[in-house]
Short mmCIF file of C-alpha atoms in Angstrom, two decimals:
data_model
loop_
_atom_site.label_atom_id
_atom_site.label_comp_id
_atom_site.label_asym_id
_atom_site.label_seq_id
_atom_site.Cartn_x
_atom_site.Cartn_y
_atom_site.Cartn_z
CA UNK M 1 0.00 0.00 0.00
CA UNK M 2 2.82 2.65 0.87
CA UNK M 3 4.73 1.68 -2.50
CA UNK M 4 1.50 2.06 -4.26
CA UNK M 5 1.31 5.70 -2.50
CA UNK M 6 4.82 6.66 -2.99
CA UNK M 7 4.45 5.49 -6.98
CA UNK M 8 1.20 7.66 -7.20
CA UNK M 9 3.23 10.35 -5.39
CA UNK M 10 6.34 10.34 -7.98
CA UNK M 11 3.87 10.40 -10.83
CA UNK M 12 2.60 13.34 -9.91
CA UNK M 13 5.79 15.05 -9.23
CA UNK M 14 7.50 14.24 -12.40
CA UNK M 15 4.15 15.86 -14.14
CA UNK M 16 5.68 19.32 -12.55
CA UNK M 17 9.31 19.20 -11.79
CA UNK M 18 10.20 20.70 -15.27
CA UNK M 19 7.22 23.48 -14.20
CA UNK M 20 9.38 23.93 -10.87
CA UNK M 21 12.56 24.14 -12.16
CA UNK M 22 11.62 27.26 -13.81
CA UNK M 23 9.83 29.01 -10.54
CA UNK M 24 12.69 28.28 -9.11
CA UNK M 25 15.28 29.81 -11.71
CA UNK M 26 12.78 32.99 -12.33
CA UNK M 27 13.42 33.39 -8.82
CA UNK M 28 16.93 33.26 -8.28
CA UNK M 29 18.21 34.98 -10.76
CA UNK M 30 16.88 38.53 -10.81
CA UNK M 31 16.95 38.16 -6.92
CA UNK M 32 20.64 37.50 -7.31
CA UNK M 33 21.15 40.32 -9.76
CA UNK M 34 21.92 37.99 -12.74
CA UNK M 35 18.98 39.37 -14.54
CA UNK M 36 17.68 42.64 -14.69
CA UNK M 37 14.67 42.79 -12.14
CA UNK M 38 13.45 45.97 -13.87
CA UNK M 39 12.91 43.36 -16.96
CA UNK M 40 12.39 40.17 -15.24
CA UNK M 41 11.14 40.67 -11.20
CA UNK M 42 11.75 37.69 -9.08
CA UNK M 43 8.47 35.19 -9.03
CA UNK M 44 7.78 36.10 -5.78
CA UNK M 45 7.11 39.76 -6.76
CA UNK M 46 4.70 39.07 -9.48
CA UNK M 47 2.92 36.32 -7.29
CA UNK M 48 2.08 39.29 -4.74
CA UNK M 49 1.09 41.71 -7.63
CA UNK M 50 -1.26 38.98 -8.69
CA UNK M 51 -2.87 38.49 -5.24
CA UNK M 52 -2.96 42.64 -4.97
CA UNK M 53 -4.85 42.32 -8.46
CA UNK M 54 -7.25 39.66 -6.90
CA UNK M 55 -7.96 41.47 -3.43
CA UNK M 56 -8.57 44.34 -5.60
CA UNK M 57 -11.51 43.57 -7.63
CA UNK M 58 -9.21 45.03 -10.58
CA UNK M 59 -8.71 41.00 -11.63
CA UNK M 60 -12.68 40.43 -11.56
CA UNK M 61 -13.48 43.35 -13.65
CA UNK M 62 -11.14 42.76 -16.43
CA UNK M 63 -11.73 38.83 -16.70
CA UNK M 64 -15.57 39.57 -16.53
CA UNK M 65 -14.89 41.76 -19.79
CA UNK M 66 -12.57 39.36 -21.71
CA UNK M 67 -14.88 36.16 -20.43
CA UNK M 68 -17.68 38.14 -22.53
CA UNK M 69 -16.18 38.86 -25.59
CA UNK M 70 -14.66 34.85 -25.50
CA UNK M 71 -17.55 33.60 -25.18
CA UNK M 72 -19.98 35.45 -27.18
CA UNK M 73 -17.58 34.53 -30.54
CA UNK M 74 -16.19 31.39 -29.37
CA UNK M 75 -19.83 29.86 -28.62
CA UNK M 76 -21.59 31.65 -31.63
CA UNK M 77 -18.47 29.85 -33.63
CA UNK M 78 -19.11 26.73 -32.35
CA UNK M 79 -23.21 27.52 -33.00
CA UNK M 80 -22.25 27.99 -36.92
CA UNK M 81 -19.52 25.86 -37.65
CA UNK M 82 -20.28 22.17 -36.21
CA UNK M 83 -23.79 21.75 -37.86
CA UNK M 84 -22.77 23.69 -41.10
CA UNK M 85 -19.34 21.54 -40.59
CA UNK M 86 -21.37 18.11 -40.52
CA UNK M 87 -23.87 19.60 -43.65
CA UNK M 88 -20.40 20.20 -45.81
CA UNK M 89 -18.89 17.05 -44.48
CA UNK M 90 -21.85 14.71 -45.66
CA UNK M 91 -22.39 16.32 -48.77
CA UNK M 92 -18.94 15.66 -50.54
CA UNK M 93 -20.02 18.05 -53.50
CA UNK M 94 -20.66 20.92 -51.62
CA UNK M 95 -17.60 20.84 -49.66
CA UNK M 96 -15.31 20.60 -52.65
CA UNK M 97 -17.03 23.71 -54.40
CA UNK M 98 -16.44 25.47 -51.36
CA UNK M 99 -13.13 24.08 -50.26
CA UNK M 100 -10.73 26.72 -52.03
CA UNK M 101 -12.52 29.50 -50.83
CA UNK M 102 -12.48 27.97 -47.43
CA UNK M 103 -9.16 27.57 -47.87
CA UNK M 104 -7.89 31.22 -48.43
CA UNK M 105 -10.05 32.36 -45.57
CA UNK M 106 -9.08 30.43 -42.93
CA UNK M 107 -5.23 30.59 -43.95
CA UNK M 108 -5.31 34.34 -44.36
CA UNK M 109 -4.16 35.88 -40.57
CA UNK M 110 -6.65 37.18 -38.40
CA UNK M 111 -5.25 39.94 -36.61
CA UNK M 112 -3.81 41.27 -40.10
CA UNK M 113 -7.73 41.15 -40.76
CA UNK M 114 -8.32 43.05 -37.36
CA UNK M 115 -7.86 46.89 -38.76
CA UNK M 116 -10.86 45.92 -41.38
CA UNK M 117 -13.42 44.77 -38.54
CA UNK M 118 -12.16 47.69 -36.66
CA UNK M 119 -13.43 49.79 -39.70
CA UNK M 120 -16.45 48.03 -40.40
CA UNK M 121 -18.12 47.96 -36.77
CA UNK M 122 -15.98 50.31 -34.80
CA UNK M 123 -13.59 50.17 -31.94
CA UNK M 124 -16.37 48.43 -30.16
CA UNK M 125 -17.37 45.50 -28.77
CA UNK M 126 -18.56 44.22 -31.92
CA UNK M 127 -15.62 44.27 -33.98
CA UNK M 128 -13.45 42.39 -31.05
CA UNK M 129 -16.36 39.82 -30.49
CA UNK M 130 -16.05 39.58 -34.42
CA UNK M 131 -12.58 39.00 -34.90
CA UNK M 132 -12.57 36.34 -32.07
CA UNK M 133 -15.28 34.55 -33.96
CA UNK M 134 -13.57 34.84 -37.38
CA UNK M 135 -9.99 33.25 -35.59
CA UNK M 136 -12.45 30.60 -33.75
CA UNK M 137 -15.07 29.36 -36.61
CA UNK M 138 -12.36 28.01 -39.29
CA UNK M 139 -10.67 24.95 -36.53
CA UNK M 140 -13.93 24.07 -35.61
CA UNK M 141 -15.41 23.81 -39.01
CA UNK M 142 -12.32 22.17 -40.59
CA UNK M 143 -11.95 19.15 -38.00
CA UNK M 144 -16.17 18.67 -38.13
CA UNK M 145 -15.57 18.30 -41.75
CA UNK M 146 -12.63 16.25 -41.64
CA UNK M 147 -14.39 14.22 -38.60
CA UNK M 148 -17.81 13.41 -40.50
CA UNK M 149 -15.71 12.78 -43.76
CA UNK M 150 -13.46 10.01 -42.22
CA UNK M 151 -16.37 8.02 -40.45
CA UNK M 152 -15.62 4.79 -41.23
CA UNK M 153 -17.60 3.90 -44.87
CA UNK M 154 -17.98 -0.40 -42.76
CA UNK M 155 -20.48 1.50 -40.09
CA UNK M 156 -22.53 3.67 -42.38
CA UNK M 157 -23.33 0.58 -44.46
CA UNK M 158 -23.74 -1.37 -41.60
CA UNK M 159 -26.73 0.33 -40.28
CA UNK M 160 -28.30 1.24 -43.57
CA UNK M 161 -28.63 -2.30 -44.00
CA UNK M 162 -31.05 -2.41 -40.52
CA UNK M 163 -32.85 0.06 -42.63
CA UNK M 164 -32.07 2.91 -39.74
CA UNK M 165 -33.15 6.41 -40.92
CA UNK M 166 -30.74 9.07 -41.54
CA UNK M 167 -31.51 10.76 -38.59
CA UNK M 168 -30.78 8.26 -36.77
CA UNK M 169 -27.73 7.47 -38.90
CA UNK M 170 -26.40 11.26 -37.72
CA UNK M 171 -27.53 10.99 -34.09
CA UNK M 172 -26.13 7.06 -33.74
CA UNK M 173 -23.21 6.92 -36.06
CA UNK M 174 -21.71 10.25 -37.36
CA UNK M 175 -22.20 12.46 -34.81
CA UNK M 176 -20.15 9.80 -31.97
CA UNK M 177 -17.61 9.01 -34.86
CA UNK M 178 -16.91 12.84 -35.32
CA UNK M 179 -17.35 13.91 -31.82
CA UNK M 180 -12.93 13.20 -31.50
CA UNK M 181 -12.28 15.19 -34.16
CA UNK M 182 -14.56 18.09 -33.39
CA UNK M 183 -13.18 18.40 -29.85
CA UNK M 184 -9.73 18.70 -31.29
CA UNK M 185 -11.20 21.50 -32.76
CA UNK M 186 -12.84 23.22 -30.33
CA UNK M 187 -9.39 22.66 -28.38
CA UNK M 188 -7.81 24.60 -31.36
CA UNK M 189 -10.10 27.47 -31.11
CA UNK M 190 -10.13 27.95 -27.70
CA UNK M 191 -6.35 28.28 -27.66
CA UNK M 192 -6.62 30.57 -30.70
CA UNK M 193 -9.97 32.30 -28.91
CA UNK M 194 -7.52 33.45 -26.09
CA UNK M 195 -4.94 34.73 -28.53
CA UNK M 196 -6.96 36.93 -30.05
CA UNK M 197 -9.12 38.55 -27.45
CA UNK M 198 -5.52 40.15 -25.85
CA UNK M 199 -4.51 41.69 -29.35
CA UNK M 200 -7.71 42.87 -30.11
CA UNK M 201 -8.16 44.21 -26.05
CA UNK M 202 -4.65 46.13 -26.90
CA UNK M 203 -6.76 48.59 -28.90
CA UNK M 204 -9.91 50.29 -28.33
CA UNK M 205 -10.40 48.59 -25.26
CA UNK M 206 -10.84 50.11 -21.58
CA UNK M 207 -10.96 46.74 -19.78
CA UNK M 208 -10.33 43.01 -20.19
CA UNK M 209 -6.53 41.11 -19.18
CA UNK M 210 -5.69 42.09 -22.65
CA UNK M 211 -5.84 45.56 -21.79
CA UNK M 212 -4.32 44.92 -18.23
CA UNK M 213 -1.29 43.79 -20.07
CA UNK M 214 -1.02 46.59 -21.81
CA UNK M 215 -1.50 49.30 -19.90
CA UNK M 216 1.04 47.53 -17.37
CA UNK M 217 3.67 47.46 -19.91
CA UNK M 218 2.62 51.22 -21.04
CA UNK M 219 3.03 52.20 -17.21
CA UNK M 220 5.99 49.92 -16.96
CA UNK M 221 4.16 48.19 -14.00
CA UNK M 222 6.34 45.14 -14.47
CA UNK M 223 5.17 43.06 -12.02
CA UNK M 224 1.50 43.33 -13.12
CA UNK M 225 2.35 42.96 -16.45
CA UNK M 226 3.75 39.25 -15.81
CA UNK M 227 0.96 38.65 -13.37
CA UNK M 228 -1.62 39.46 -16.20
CA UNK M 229 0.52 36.99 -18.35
CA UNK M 230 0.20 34.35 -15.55
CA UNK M 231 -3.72 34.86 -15.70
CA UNK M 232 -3.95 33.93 -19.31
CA UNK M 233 -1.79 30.81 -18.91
CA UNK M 234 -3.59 29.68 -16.49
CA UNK M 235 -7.06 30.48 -18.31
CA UNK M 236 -5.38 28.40 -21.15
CA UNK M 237 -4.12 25.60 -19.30
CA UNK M 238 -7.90 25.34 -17.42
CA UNK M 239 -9.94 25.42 -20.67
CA UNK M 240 -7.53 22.91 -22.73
CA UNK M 241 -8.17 20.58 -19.10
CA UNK M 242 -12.05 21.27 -19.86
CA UNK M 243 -12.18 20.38 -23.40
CA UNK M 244 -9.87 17.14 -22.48
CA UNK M 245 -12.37 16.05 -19.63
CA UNK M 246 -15.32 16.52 -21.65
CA UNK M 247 -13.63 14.40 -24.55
CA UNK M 248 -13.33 11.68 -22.11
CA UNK M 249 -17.19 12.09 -21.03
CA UNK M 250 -18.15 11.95 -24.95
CA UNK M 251 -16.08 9.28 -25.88
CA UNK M 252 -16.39 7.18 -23.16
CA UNK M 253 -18.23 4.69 -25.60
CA UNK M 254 -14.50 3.55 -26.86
CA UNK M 255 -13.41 2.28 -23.43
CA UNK M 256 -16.29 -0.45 -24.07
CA UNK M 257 -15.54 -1.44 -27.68
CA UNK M 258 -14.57 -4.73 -28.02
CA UNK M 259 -15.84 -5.86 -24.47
CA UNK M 260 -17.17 -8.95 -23.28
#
C-alpha cells in the first residue's frame, strides 16, 4: 500500500518538476542580480502583484470583460460551424465547391484582418467579439468536416442495411464518430480564442486582461504585467483541461468497444 502511495506520489511530481525548475530559476536569478529585475522581477514579486490584483476587484473586472467577448464569438463559432461543418462534411459536393474559398479564408491571418473589422463595426465590442469569432469558426469547421468525412464507410453501411433512418444514422453513427475530431477543434479554437481577445483588447479597449497587459507594460508596472501573463496561462491551461475532460465524457463509448 505505501509503494502504491509513494508510486502515485512520484507520478505526480515528475508531471511538474520541469514546471518547478523554472519558478525556481525565475526566482533566483533577478533576486541574485543575474537578470535585470526591472525586466524580469523575481516570481515572488509578481505572485504578490497577482494576489494585490485579486484582493482588488481590478482582476474580476477585467476577466468579466474578456470572459464576454470569449464567449460570445467562441460559442456563436461553435453555433455555426459544427452543424454547417457536418452539412459540408456529408455532402462531398458541396464541400469541394467550397473548399478553395475555405481555404484562403481560414489561412489568411486574423489579426492582419483586425484593422478591417475595426473599420467596419468600430472600436467596439462588436468588432473584437467579431474577430474572435472569425480566428475561432475556421478549426472548428475544418476538423467537423474532416471528422464526418473520415467516419468509417464499414459502419454507415452497416446500419443502412437495418434500414435505420438518416436521422438516426447522424444521431447514432456520425455524430459519436466525429465527436474526436470536433473536440480537437474546439481545443484549437479555444487556444486561438484566447490569442486573439488580448490583441484585439490592446486597442480600443478600456478593460479586459488584454488591456491589463497593456497598460502595465505602457506604465511599466512590471510586475502586473507578468501577473496578467500568468492569468492567461492559467485560463489556457484550465480550458484545454475542460475540453480534455469533456472528450473523455463523450467518448467514453471507446473504453467499451470490443468488451465482453
Amino acid at each position: 500500500m505505501l509503494n502504491t502511495y509513494w508510486q502515485t506520489g512520484w507520478k505526480f511530481l515528475k508531471r511538474f518538476i520541469a514546471i518547478g525548475l523554472v519558478i525556481t530559476t525565475w526566482e533566483i536569478l533577478p533576486s541574485v542580480g543575474f537578470i535585470d529585475s526591472r525586466s524580469l522581477p523575481p516570481f515572488s514579486d509578481v505572485i504578490q502583484s497577482l494576489l494585490s490584483l485579486i484582493f482588488s476587484g481590478e482582476l474580476f473586472k477585467h476577466a468579466l470583460a474578456s470572459f464576454h467577448r470569449t464567449l460570445l464569438g467562441f460559442f456563436i463559432a461553435v453555433g455555426i460551424a459544427i452543424p454547417l461543418g457536418i452539412f459540408m462534411g456529408w455532402f462531398k459536393r458541396l464541400e469541394k465547391i467550397v473548399d478553395p474559398l475555405m481555404q484562403i479564408c481560414r489561412n489568411t491571418a486574423t489579426l492582419a484582418l483586425y484593422p478591417v473589422f475595426i473599420l467596419v463595426f468600430g472600436l467596439g465590442e462588436l468588432s473584437k467579439i467579431g474577430i474572435i469569432f472569425w480566428g475561432s469558426i475556421w478549426p472548428i469547421l475544418i476538423n467537423t468536416i474532416e471528422g464526418v468525412k473520415t467516419v468509417d464507410p464499414l459502419l454507415v453501411k452497416a446500419a443502412r442495411s437495418m434500414a435505420m433512418s438518416r436521422l438516426g444514422l447522424f444521431a447514432h453513427v456520425i455524430l459519436p464518430a466525429a465527436v474526436p475530431s470536433i473536440l480537437t477543434g474546439l481545443r484549437i479554437s479555444a487556444t486561438r480564442s484566447i490569442i486573439i481577445l488580448v490583441a484585439a483588447e490592446m486597442l480600443g479597449a478600456s478593460a479586459g486582461l488584454g488591456f491589463l497587459i497593456f497598460d502595465a507594460q505602457h506604465k511599466y508596472q512590471v510586475e502586473k504585467m507578468y501577473a496578467g501573463i500568468m492569468i492567461l496561462i492559467m485560463l489556457g491551461m484550465s480550458v484545454n483541461y475542460l475540453i480534455v475532460k469533456l472528450e473523455q465524457y463523450l467518448t467514453r463509448w471507446k473504453g467499451t468497444t470490443g468488451a465482453a
